[in-house]
């Protein structure tokens, strides 16, 4: 069977990694359509044929989107897939309409969509959000199966009327965990970070939905309270970077808040830190909170969508955008015994081998569930 994946662009984020791991699902001939990106140039495509659609971009442009649609439709006709699996909103919109056209008048392909996080809150204003809800509800009639990354994402999508429960599957985004994690001392020596600093870490795209501005507000409150030995690290890139850097300069926080950009050695930063703060306004699963807990790093995260499913005893949840609550909870982690206990519980959770343990978040577990889903689709 041929499986065609469609995603708007490949970047250093969870949805892209998820799609690339999907190319390794055994017993299927895998193909990928994506928009142009520097990241895609470095991909080893031995496990699938990769096609770049030059006009497939995240930004809305009627001219480019129409051209991208016809490019996608042309490739679908060329590949003749048995399954068309779309990912994220733009590719999900264009891909499912192209699939509908390809399947008319006789159905030739099953259509699966993985949103990688819905757009029901946290992204846009009320009017734009309502518009996207209507679009997705219409597209649900063109969708044979949905894949959610967590139970919470599935439940919230069903509440919005997207399909029926029987067409939804929960398949966690696969994570490749390292065999060895550095100790905190080793990591700080490697990264030239002070042993005496209390290090807060943010890891994610610098976009509003991920809440980097909330992280900086928490940092500002901490500094105003007189905690002088703190260091705040932001891992990731995004459209808000310049705005956030200007804010830090204005607040006289530039020496305490460090923008690291993309780093390949993200696991070393988890190992070196004292607390991960994930203040997302919307999050389908939260790879970073799982990666952090695997390293024994405690987590303070918002209650946005799937984060409550992935932050267990090794972390604490706060109400999304409630900065005072987040600040109060963050202060608890200055207590060494409290922090060490959370670290111990995070480490234990990361090594559980039951159906709710970390093995269910592995790349192998994801591909096995995808294989089962694909195999269940027969005419």
mmCIF file of C-alpha atoms in Angstrom:
data_model
loop_
_atom_site.group_PDB
_atom_site.id
_atom_site.type_symbol
_atom_site.label_atom_id
_atom_site.label_comp_id
_atom_site.label_asym_id
_atom_site.label_seq_id
_atom_site.Cartn_x
_atom_site.Cartn_y
_atom_site.Cartn_z
ATOM 1 C CA UNK A 1 0.000 0.000 0.000
ATOM 2 C CA UNK A 2 1.102 3.544 -0.755
ATOM 3 C CA UNK A 3 0.839 6.173 1.992
ATOM 4 C CA UNK A 4 1.189 9.844 1.064
ATOM 5 C CA UNK A 5 1.900 12.316 3.879
ATOM 6 C CA UNK A 6 1.284 16.035 3.315
ATOM 7 C CA UNK A 7 2.599 18.749 5.664
ATOM 8 C CA UNK A 8 2.963 22.495 5.118
ATOM 9 C CA UNK A 9 6.632 22.676 5.974
ATOM 10 C CA UNK A 10 9.363 20.762 7.734
ATOM 11 C CA UNK A 11 10.978 22.576 10.631
ATOM 12 C CA UNK A 12 12.658 21.786 13.916
ATOM 13 C CA UNK A 13 9.438 21.019 15.759
ATOM 14 C CA UNK A 14 7.238 18.179 16.955
ATOM 15 C CA UNK A 15 4.883 17.862 13.975
ATOM 16 C CA UNK A 16 7.778 17.670 11.501
ATOM 17 C CA UNK A 17 9.569 15.014 13.541
ATOM 18 C CA UNK A 18 6.313 13.081 13.786
ATOM 19 C CA UNK A 19 5.879 13.072 10.006
ATOM 20 C CA UNK A 20 9.490 12.111 9.307
ATOM 21 C CA UNK A 21 9.282 9.198 11.752
ATOM 22 C CA UNK A 22 6.087 8.124 9.949
ATOM 23 C CA UNK A 23 8.114 7.487 6.798
ATOM 24 C CA UNK A 24 9.583 4.493 8.632
ATOM 25 C CA UNK A 25 6.259 2.642 9.066
ATOM 26 C CA UNK A 26 7.036 -0.858 7.815
ATOM 27 C CA UNK A 27 5.250 -2.690 4.989
ATOM 28 C CA UNK A 28 4.072 0.540 3.350
ATOM 29 C CA UNK A 29 5.487 2.572 0.483
ATOM 30 C CA UNK A 30 5.800 6.057 1.946
ATOM 31 C CA UNK A 31 5.725 9.430 0.191
ATOM 32 C CA UNK A 32 5.870 12.989 1.504
ATOM 33 C CA UNK A 33 4.719 16.328 0.084
ATOM 34 C CA UNK A 34 5.963 19.416 1.930
ATOM 35 C CA UNK A 35 6.614 23.087 1.401
ATOM 36 C CA UNK A 36 10.137 24.454 0.900
ATOM 37 C CA UNK A 37 12.435 24.748 3.913
ATOM 38 C CA UNK A 38 16.140 24.591 4.600
ATOM 39 C CA UNK A 39 15.430 21.728 7.005
ATOM 40 C CA UNK A 40 14.075 19.501 4.218
ATOM 41 C CA UNK A 41 17.319 19.797 2.249
ATOM 42 C CA UNK A 42 19.179 17.772 4.878
ATOM 43 C CA UNK A 43 16.714 14.893 5.115
ATOM 44 C CA UNK A 44 17.813 11.390 4.320
ATOM 45 C CA UNK A 45 14.875 10.253 2.195
ATOM 46 C CA UNK A 46 15.898 6.621 1.820
ATOM 47 C CA UNK A 47 12.655 5.580 3.517
ATOM 48 C CA UNK A 48 10.338 7.571 1.271
ATOM 49 C CA UNK A 49 10.091 9.814 -1.756
ATOM 50 C CA UNK A 50 9.932 13.496 -0.829
ATOM 51 C CA UNK A 51 8.343 16.134 -3.078
ATOM 52 C CA UNK A 52 8.685 19.858 -2.398
ATOM 53 C CA UNK A 53 5.780 22.089 -3.429
ATOM 54 C CA UNK A 54 7.269 25.556 -3.845
ATOM 55 C CA UNK A 55 4.007 27.427 -3.209
ATOM 56 C CA UNK A 56 2.999 25.489 -0.085
ATOM 57 C CA UNK A 57 3.658 27.982 2.719
ATOM 58 C CA UNK A 58 2.137 28.699 6.113
ATOM 59 C CA UNK A 59 1.125 32.284 5.287
ATOM 60 C CA UNK A 60 -2.252 32.700 3.581
ATOM 61 C CA UNK A 61 -1.978 33.878 -0.048
ATOM 62 C CA UNK A 62 -4.826 33.198 -2.465
ATOM 63 C CA UNK A 63 -2.481 33.125 -5.458
ATOM 64 C CA UNK A 64 0.123 30.807 -3.889
ATOM 65 C CA UNK A 65 -2.470 28.600 -2.198
ATOM 66 C CA UNK A 66 -4.311 27.961 -5.470
ATOM 67 C CA UNK A 67 -1.020 27.083 -7.169
ATOM 68 C CA UNK A 68 -0.066 24.822 -4.247
ATOM 69 C CA UNK A 69 -3.452 23.096 -4.453
ATOM 70 C CA UNK A 70 -2.974 22.167 -8.098
ATOM 71 C CA UNK A 71 0.613 21.049 -7.452
ATOM 72 C CA UNK A 72 -0.621 18.771 -4.659
ATOM 73 C CA UNK A 73 -3.479 17.452 -6.786
ATOM 74 C CA UNK A 74 -1.083 16.727 -9.648
ATOM 75 C CA UNK A 75 1.258 14.801 -7.332
ATOM 76 C CA UNK A 76 -1.631 12.801 -5.871
ATOM 77 C CA UNK A 77 -2.635 11.745 -9.387
ATOM 78 C CA UNK A 78 0.978 10.813 -10.120
ATOM 79 C CA UNK A 79 1.567 8.817 -6.903
ATOM 80 C CA UNK A 80 -1.893 7.172 -6.763
ATOM 81 C CA UNK A 81 -1.796 6.618 -2.986
ATOM 82 C CA UNK A 82 -4.052 4.209 -1.117
ATOM 83 C CA UNK A 83 -3.939 6.481 1.940
ATOM 84 C CA UNK A 84 -3.563 10.269 2.039
ATOM 85 C CA UNK A 85 -2.451 11.407 5.499
ATOM 86 C CA UNK A 86 -2.512 15.183 5.961
ATOM 87 C CA UNK A 87 -0.839 17.042 8.826
ATOM 88 C CA UNK A 88 -1.422 20.528 10.326
ATOM 89 C CA UNK A 89 -3.993 23.110 9.249
ATOM 90 C CA UNK A 90 -2.850 24.513 5.856
ATOM 91 C CA UNK A 91 -1.763 21.137 4.431
ATOM 92 C CA UNK A 92 -4.874 19.594 5.954
ATOM 93 C CA UNK A 93 -7.079 22.111 4.149
ATOM 94 C CA UNK A 94 -5.446 21.908 0.711
ATOM 95 C CA UNK A 95 -4.641 18.201 0.961
ATOM 96 C CA UNK A 96 -8.138 17.081 1.903
ATOM 97 C CA UNK A 97 -9.790 19.139 -0.844
ATOM 98 C CA UNK A 98 -7.290 17.747 -3.368
ATOM 99 C CA UNK A 99 -8.005 14.244 -2.035
ATOM 100 C CA UNK A 100 -11.750 14.831 -2.422
ATOM 101 C CA UNK A 101 -11.248 15.861 -6.048
ATOM 102 C CA UNK A 102 -9.014 12.829 -6.649
ATOM 103 C CA UNK A 103 -11.641 10.528 -5.101
ATOM 104 C CA UNK A 104 -14.454 11.884 -7.291
ATOM 105 C CA UNK A 105 -16.491 10.187 -8.615
ATOM 106 C CA UNK A 106 -14.974 6.889 -7.390
ATOM 107 C CA UNK A 107 -13.144 6.647 -4.073
ATOM 108 C CA UNK A 108 -9.543 5.527 -4.519
ATOM 109 C CA UNK A 109 -7.862 6.715 -1.306
ATOM 110 C CA UNK A 110 -8.646 6.867 2.394
ATOM 111 C CA UNK A 111 -8.089 10.271 4.001
ATOM 112 C CA UNK A 112 -6.530 10.650 7.459
ATOM 113 C CA UNK A 113 -5.869 13.978 9.164
ATOM 114 C CA UNK A 114 -3.603 14.686 12.136
ATOM 115 C CA UNK A 115 -4.150 18.294 13.316
ATOM 116 C CA UNK A 116 -1.072 18.305 15.605
ATOM 117 C CA UNK A 117 -3.086 20.617 17.800
ATOM 118 C CA UNK A 118 -6.436 22.239 17.080
ATOM 119 C CA UNK A 119 -7.059 25.949 16.449
ATOM 120 C CA UNK A 120 -10.008 26.312 18.828
ATOM 121 C CA UNK A 121 -8.175 28.682 21.198
ATOM 122 C CA UNK A 122 -4.768 30.198 21.829
ATOM 123 C CA UNK A 123 -3.978 31.262 18.258
ATOM 124 C CA UNK A 124 -6.373 33.918 16.971
ATOM 125 C CA UNK A 125 -9.133 36.305 17.967
ATOM 126 C CA UNK A 126 -12.759 35.217 18.337
ATOM 127 C CA UNK A 127 -13.858 35.977 14.749
ATOM 128 C CA UNK A 128 -10.931 34.254 13.051
ATOM 129 C CA UNK A 129 -11.199 31.277 15.406
ATOM 130 C CA UNK A 130 -14.915 30.911 14.598
ATOM 131 C CA UNK A 131 -14.081 30.967 10.873
ATOM 132 C CA UNK A 132 -11.482 28.202 11.238
ATOM 133 C CA UNK A 133 -13.915 26.122 13.302
ATOM 134 C CA UNK A 134 -16.458 26.271 10.466
ATOM 135 C CA UNK A 135 -13.804 25.318 7.887
ATOM 136 C CA UNK A 136 -12.605 22.342 9.941
ATOM 137 C CA UNK A 137 -16.159 21.161 10.538
ATOM 138 C CA UNK A 138 -16.783 21.179 6.761
ATOM 139 C CA UNK A 139 -13.491 19.346 6.172
ATOM 140 C CA UNK A 140 -14.484 16.703 8.726
ATOM 141 C CA UNK A 141 -16.968 15.370 6.154
ATOM 142 C CA UNK A 142 -14.018 14.757 3.808
ATOM 143 C CA UNK A 143 -12.040 12.898 6.487
ATOM 144 C CA UNK A 144 -12.192 9.134 7.018
ATOM 145 C CA UNK A 145 -10.029 9.078 10.155
ATOM 146 C CA UNK A 146 -8.591 11.592 12.608
ATOM 147 C CA UNK A 147 -5.458 11.115 14.689
ATOM 148 C CA UNK A 148 -5.096 13.036 17.970
ATOM 149 C CA UNK A 149 -1.830 13.190 19.883
ATOM 150 C CA UNK A 150 -3.557 12.960 23.281
ATOM 151 C CA UNK A 151 -6.927 12.062 24.780
ATOM 152 C CA UNK A 152 -7.505 15.725 25.656
ATOM 153 C CA UNK A 153 -7.013 16.829 22.051
ATOM 154 C CA UNK A 154 -9.465 14.151 20.929
ATOM 155 C CA UNK A 155 -12.093 15.130 23.529
ATOM 156 C CA UNK A 156 -11.854 18.858 22.754
ATOM 157 C CA UNK A 157 -12.158 18.154 19.019
ATOM 158 C CA UNK A 158 -15.215 15.957 19.528
ATOM 159 C CA UNK A 159 -16.829 18.705 21.626
ATOM 160 C CA UNK A 160 -16.454 20.983 18.596
ATOM 161 C CA UNK A 161 -18.311 18.458 16.443
ATOM 162 C CA UNK A 162 -15.401 17.072 14.421
ATOM 163 C CA UNK A 163 -16.519 13.621 13.373
ATOM 164 C CA UNK A 164 -17.668 10.800 15.627
ATOM 165 C CA UNK A 165 -15.633 9.077 18.309
ATOM 166 C CA UNK A 166 -15.216 5.890 16.280
ATOM 167 C CA UNK A 167 -13.186 7.651 13.574
ATOM 168 C CA UNK A 168 -10.680 9.070 16.092
ATOM 169 C CA UNK A 169 -7.466 7.362 17.159
ATOM 170 C CA UNK A 170 -5.022 8.585 19.792
ATOM 171 C CA UNK A 171 -1.427 8.087 18.662
ATOM 172 C CA UNK A 172 1.249 9.934 20.604
ATOM 173 C CA UNK A 173 3.929 11.755 18.660
ATOM 174 C CA UNK A 174 7.040 9.557 18.641
ATOM 175 C CA UNK A 175 10.115 10.738 20.516
ATOM 176 C CA UNK A 176 13.614 9.353 20.128
ATOM 177 C CA UNK A 177 15.058 9.284 23.636
ATOM 178 C CA UNK A 178 18.844 9.269 24.131
ATOM 179 C CA UNK A 179 20.574 6.373 25.857
ATOM 180 C CA UNK A 180 22.734 8.571 28.090
ATOM 181 C CA UNK A 181 21.886 11.768 29.953
ATOM 182 C CA UNK A 182 24.581 13.968 31.471
ATOM 183 C CA UNK A 183 24.473 14.781 35.163
ATOM 184 C CA UNK A 184 23.631 18.387 36.048
ATOM 185 C CA UNK A 185 27.279 19.045 36.947
ATOM 186 C CA UNK A 186 28.542 17.550 33.672
ATOM 187 C CA UNK A 187 25.961 19.454 31.617
ATOM 188 C CA UNK A 188 26.760 22.802 33.235
ATOM 189 C CA UNK A 189 30.476 22.280 32.746
ATOM 190 C CA UNK A 190 29.897 21.419 29.087
ATOM 191 C CA UNK A 191 27.658 24.463 28.532
ATOM 192 C CA UNK A 192 29.770 26.829 30.685
ATOM 193 C CA UNK A 193 26.875 27.533 33.045
ATOM 194 C CA UNK A 194 27.401 28.490 36.684
ATOM 195 C CA UNK A 195 26.873 25.821 39.358
ATOM 196 C CA UNK A 196 25.299 28.423 41.632
ATOM 197 C CA UNK A 197 22.592 29.615 39.201
ATOM 198 C CA UNK A 198 18.982 28.487 39.437
ATOM 199 C CA UNK A 199 18.159 27.857 35.779
ATOM 200 C CA UNK A 200 14.662 28.199 34.331
ATOM 201 C CA UNK A 201 14.249 26.755 30.834
ATOM 202 C CA UNK A 202 11.754 27.460 28.052
ATOM 203 C CA UNK A 203 11.924 25.173 25.002
ATOM 204 C CA UNK A 204 9.721 25.759 21.974
ATOM 205 C CA UNK A 205 8.913 28.023 19.056
ATOM 206 C CA UNK A 206 8.954 31.713 19.893
ATOM 207 C CA UNK A 207 5.330 32.154 18.870
ATOM 208 C CA UNK A 208 2.396 33.479 20.876
ATOM 209 C CA UNK A 209 0.728 30.068 21.160
ATOM 210 C CA UNK A 210 3.783 28.677 22.989
ATOM 211 C CA UNK A 211 3.747 31.498 25.555
ATOM 212 C CA UNK A 212 7.367 32.768 25.540
ATOM 213 C CA UNK A 213 6.008 36.187 26.560
ATOM 214 C CA UNK A 214 4.469 34.544 29.643
ATOM 215 C CA UNK A 215 7.842 32.969 30.452
ATOM 216 C CA UNK A 216 9.447 36.432 30.336
ATOM 217 C CA UNK A 217 6.710 37.903 32.548
ATOM 218 C CA UNK A 218 7.375 35.146 35.096
ATOM 219 C CA UNK A 219 11.096 35.976 34.903
ATOM 220 C CA UNK A 220 10.357 39.680 35.446
ATOM 221 C CA UNK A 221 8.239 38.921 38.522
ATOM 222 C CA UNK A 222 10.971 36.659 39.909
ATOM 223 C CA UNK A 223 13.598 39.368 39.500
ATOM 224 C CA UNK A 224 11.327 41.984 41.071
ATOM 225 C CA UNK A 225 10.922 39.691 44.081
ATOM 226 C CA UNK A 226 14.664 39.798 44.635
ATOM 227 C CA UNK A 227 15.774 36.407 43.345
ATOM 228 C CA UNK A 228 19.176 37.492 42.063
ATOM 229 C CA UNK A 229 20.759 34.131 41.266
ATOM 230 C CA UNK A 230 18.346 33.107 38.534
ATOM 231 C CA UNK A 231 19.117 32.500 34.878
ATOM 232 C CA UNK A 232 16.407 32.167 32.224
ATOM 233 C CA UNK A 233 17.136 30.284 29.003
ATOM 234 C CA UNK A 234 14.938 30.261 25.901
ATOM 235 C CA UNK A 235 15.593 27.480 23.393
ATOM 236 C CA UNK A 236 13.970 27.953 19.998
ATOM 237 C CA UNK A 237 13.316 30.427 17.215
ATOM 238 C CA UNK A 238 10.223 32.203 15.952
ATOM 239 C CA UNK A 239 8.597 35.396 14.772
ATOM 240 C CA UNK A 240 8.445 36.886 18.294
ATOM 241 C CA UNK A 241 12.199 36.802 18.938
ATOM 242 C CA UNK A 242 13.011 40.435 18.104
ATOM 243 C CA UNK A 243 9.943 41.681 19.972
ATOM 244 C CA UNK A 244 10.881 39.626 23.046
ATOM 245 C CA UNK A 245 14.514 40.752 22.934
ATOM 246 C CA UNK A 246 13.367 44.395 22.843
ATOM 247 C CA UNK A 247 11.075 43.714 25.812
ATOM 248 C CA UNK A 248 13.971 42.232 27.799
ATOM 249 C CA UNK A 249 16.131 45.240 26.949
ATOM 250 C CA UNK A 250 13.371 47.609 28.057
ATOM 251 C CA UNK A 251 12.913 45.705 31.334
ATOM 252 C CA UNK A 252 16.692 45.625 31.928
ATOM 253 C CA UNK A 253 16.652 41.805 31.844
ATOM 254 C CA UNK A 254 18.970 41.174 28.894
ATOM 255 C CA UNK A 255 21.775 39.826 31.087
ATOM 256 C CA UNK A 256 19.478 37.375 32.870
ATOM 257 C CA UNK A 257 17.318 36.146 29.963
ATOM 258 C CA UNK A 258 19.331 34.390 27.264
ATOM 259 C CA UNK A 259 17.978 33.628 23.780
ATOM 260 C CA UNK A 260 19.751 30.496 22.567
ATOM 261 C CA UNK A 261 17.976 29.913 19.252
ATOM 262 C CA UNK A 262 17.942 26.364 17.878
ATOM 263 C CA UNK A 263 20.383 23.983 19.512
ATOM 264 C CA UNK A 264 21.069 20.392 18.538
ATOM 265 C CA UNK A 265 22.158 19.491 22.081
ATOM 266 C CA UNK A 266 18.790 20.224 23.693
ATOM 267 C CA UNK A 267 19.170 17.233 26.044
ATOM 268 C CA UNK A 268 22.207 18.898 27.651
ATOM 269 C CA UNK A 269 20.084 21.956 28.465
ATOM 270 C CA UNK A 270 17.404 19.773 30.065
ATOM 271 C CA UNK A 271 20.123 18.125 32.166
ATOM 272 C CA UNK A 272 21.626 21.484 33.174
ATOM 273 C CA UNK A 273 18.360 23.183 34.200
ATOM 274 C CA UNK A 274 16.411 23.259 37.462
ATOM 275 C CA UNK A 275 12.897 23.775 36.088
ATOM 276 C CA UNK A 276 11.218 23.667 32.678
ATOM 277 C CA UNK A 277 8.390 26.168 32.293
ATOM 278 C CA UNK A 278 5.951 25.400 29.476
ATOM 279 C CA UNK A 279 3.336 28.202 29.508
ATOM 280 C CA UNK A 280 1.600 27.302 26.221
ATOM 281 C CA UNK A 281 -1.766 28.782 25.312
ATOM 282 C CA UNK A 282 -2.511 25.636 23.283
ATOM 283 C CA UNK A 283 -0.535 22.390 23.099
ATOM 284 C CA UNK A 284 -1.629 19.089 21.566
ATOM 285 C CA UNK A 285 0.884 16.984 23.500
ATOM 286 C CA UNK A 286 4.031 18.793 24.584
ATOM 287 C CA UNK A 287 7.153 16.908 23.491
ATOM 288 C CA UNK A 288 9.367 19.161 25.586
ATOM 289 C CA UNK A 289 7.658 18.278 28.872
ATOM 290 C CA UNK A 290 8.171 14.587 28.112
ATOM 291 C CA UNK A 291 11.793 15.114 27.108
ATOM 292 C CA UNK A 292 12.405 17.132 30.278
ATOM 293 C CA UNK A 293 10.867 14.497 32.548
ATOM 294 C CA UNK A 294 12.969 11.832 30.838
ATOM 295 C CA UNK A 295 16.011 13.787 32.061
ATOM 296 C CA UNK A 296 14.565 14.064 35.561
ATOM 297 C CA UNK A 297 13.847 17.770 35.055
ATOM 298 C CA UNK A 298 10.703 18.932 36.906
ATOM 299 C CA UNK A 299 8.055 20.720 34.853
ATOM 300 C CA UNK A 300 5.722 23.643 35.465
ATOM 301 C CA UNK A 301 3.189 23.739 32.626
ATOM 302 C CA UNK A 302 -0.117 25.346 31.728
ATOM 303 C CA UNK A 303 -3.276 23.259 31.546
ATOM 304 C CA UNK A 304 -3.609 23.869 27.781
ATOM 305 C CA UNK A 305 -5.131 20.844 26.034
ATOM 306 C CA UNK A 306 -2.752 17.855 26.053
ATOM 307 C CA UNK A 307 -0.241 19.103 28.631
ATOM 308 C CA UNK A 308 -2.366 17.730 31.453
ATOM 309 C CA UNK A 309 -2.005 14.298 29.806
ATOM 310 C CA UNK A 310 1.780 14.419 29.702
ATOM 311 C CA UNK A 311 2.749 16.228 32.908
ATOM 312 C CA UNK A 312 2.529 13.642 35.672
ATOM 313 C CA UNK A 313 3.950 13.473 39.211
ATOM 314 C CA UNK A 314 7.183 15.079 38.038
ATOM 315 C CA UNK A 315 5.477 18.386 37.422
ATOM 316 C CA UNK A 316 2.734 20.842 38.333
ATOM 317 C CA UNK A 317 -0.033 22.298 36.170
ATOM 318 C CA UNK A 318 -1.243 25.904 36.373
ATOM 319 C CA UNK A 319 -4.217 27.622 34.748
ATOM 320 C CA UNK A 320 -3.209 28.915 31.316
ATOM 321 C CA UNK A 321 -2.135 32.600 31.337
ATOM 322 C CA UNK A 322 -2.554 32.866 35.137
ATOM 323 C CA UNK A 323 0.869 34.367 35.797
ATOM 324 C CA UNK A 324 0.411 34.908 39.540
ATOM 325 C CA UNK A 325 -0.494 31.240 39.983
ATOM 326 C CA UNK A 326 2.492 30.166 37.879
ATOM 327 C CA UNK A 327 4.793 32.441 39.874
ATOM 328 C CA UNK A 328 3.576 31.073 43.202
ATOM 329 C CA UNK A 329 4.075 27.487 42.022
ATOM 330 C CA UNK A 330 7.495 28.234 40.512
ATOM 331 C CA UNK A 331 8.707 29.480 43.906
ATOM 332 C CA UNK A 332 8.035 26.038 45.394
ATOM 333 C CA UNK A 333 10.880 24.633 43.310
ATOM 334 C CA UNK A 334 13.452 26.683 45.253
ATOM 335 C CA UNK A 335 12.932 24.154 48.039
ATOM 336 C CA UNK A 336 15.627 21.545 47.349
ATOM 337 C CA UNK A 337 13.717 18.633 48.865
ATOM 338 C CA UNK A 338 10.541 19.504 46.929
ATOM 339 C CA UNK A 339 12.455 19.894 43.652
ATOM 340 C CA UNK A 340 14.452 16.705 44.174
ATOM 341 C CA UNK A 341 11.276 14.739 44.877
ATOM 342 C CA UNK A 342 9.660 16.057 41.694
ATOM 343 C CA UNK A 343 12.838 15.179 39.811
ATOM 344 C CA UNK A 344 12.760 11.648 41.232
ATOM 345 C CA UNK A 345 9.094 11.198 40.283
ATOM 346 C CA UNK A 346 9.744 12.531 36.772
ATOM 347 C CA UNK A 347 12.568 10.022 36.355
ATOM 348 C CA UNK A 348 10.342 7.153 37.573
ATOM 349 C CA UNK A 349 7.487 8.149 35.242
ATOM 350 C CA UNK A 350 9.920 8.283 32.323
ATOM 351 C CA UNK A 351 10.889 4.673 32.869
ATOM 352 C CA UNK A 352 7.464 3.123 33.393
ATOM 353 C CA UNK A 353 6.782 0.304 30.958
ATOM 354 C CA UNK A 354 2.981 0.115 31.108
ATOM 355 C CA UNK A 355 0.542 1.430 28.485
ATOM 356 C CA UNK A 356 0.677 4.922 30.007
ATOM 357 C CA UNK A 357 4.436 4.964 30.441
ATOM 358 C CA UNK A 358 7.092 6.533 28.269
ATOM 359 C CA UNK A 359 7.249 3.511 25.990
ATOM 360 C CA UNK A 360 3.893 4.685 24.578
ATOM 361 C CA UNK A 361 5.610 7.920 23.453
ATOM 362 C CA UNK A 362 8.431 6.216 21.567
ATOM 363 C CA UNK A 363 8.983 6.354 17.831
ATOM 364 C CA UNK A 364 8.461 2.581 17.660
ATOM 365 C CA UNK A 365 5.121 2.745 19.506
ATOM 366 C CA UNK A 366 3.869 5.517 17.214
ATOM 367 C CA UNK A 367 4.774 3.622 14.051
ATOM 368 C CA UNK A 368 3.240 0.393 15.331
ATOM 369 C CA UNK A 369 -0.072 2.189 15.981
ATOM 370 C CA UNK A 370 0.060 3.911 12.582
ATOM 371 C CA UNK A 371 0.726 0.555 10.939
ATOM 372 C CA UNK A 372 -2.322 -0.895 12.692
ATOM 373 C CA UNK A 373 -4.468 2.085 11.642
ATOM 374 C CA UNK A 374 -3.342 1.963 8.009
ATOM 375 C CA UNK A 375 -3.867 -1.803 7.835
ATOM 376 C CA UNK A 376 -7.443 -1.445 9.119
ATOM 377 C CA UNK A 377 -8.456 0.701 6.130
ATOM 378 C CA UNK A 378 -9.784 -1.503 3.361
ATOM 379 C CA UNK A 379 -12.345 -0.932 0.628
#
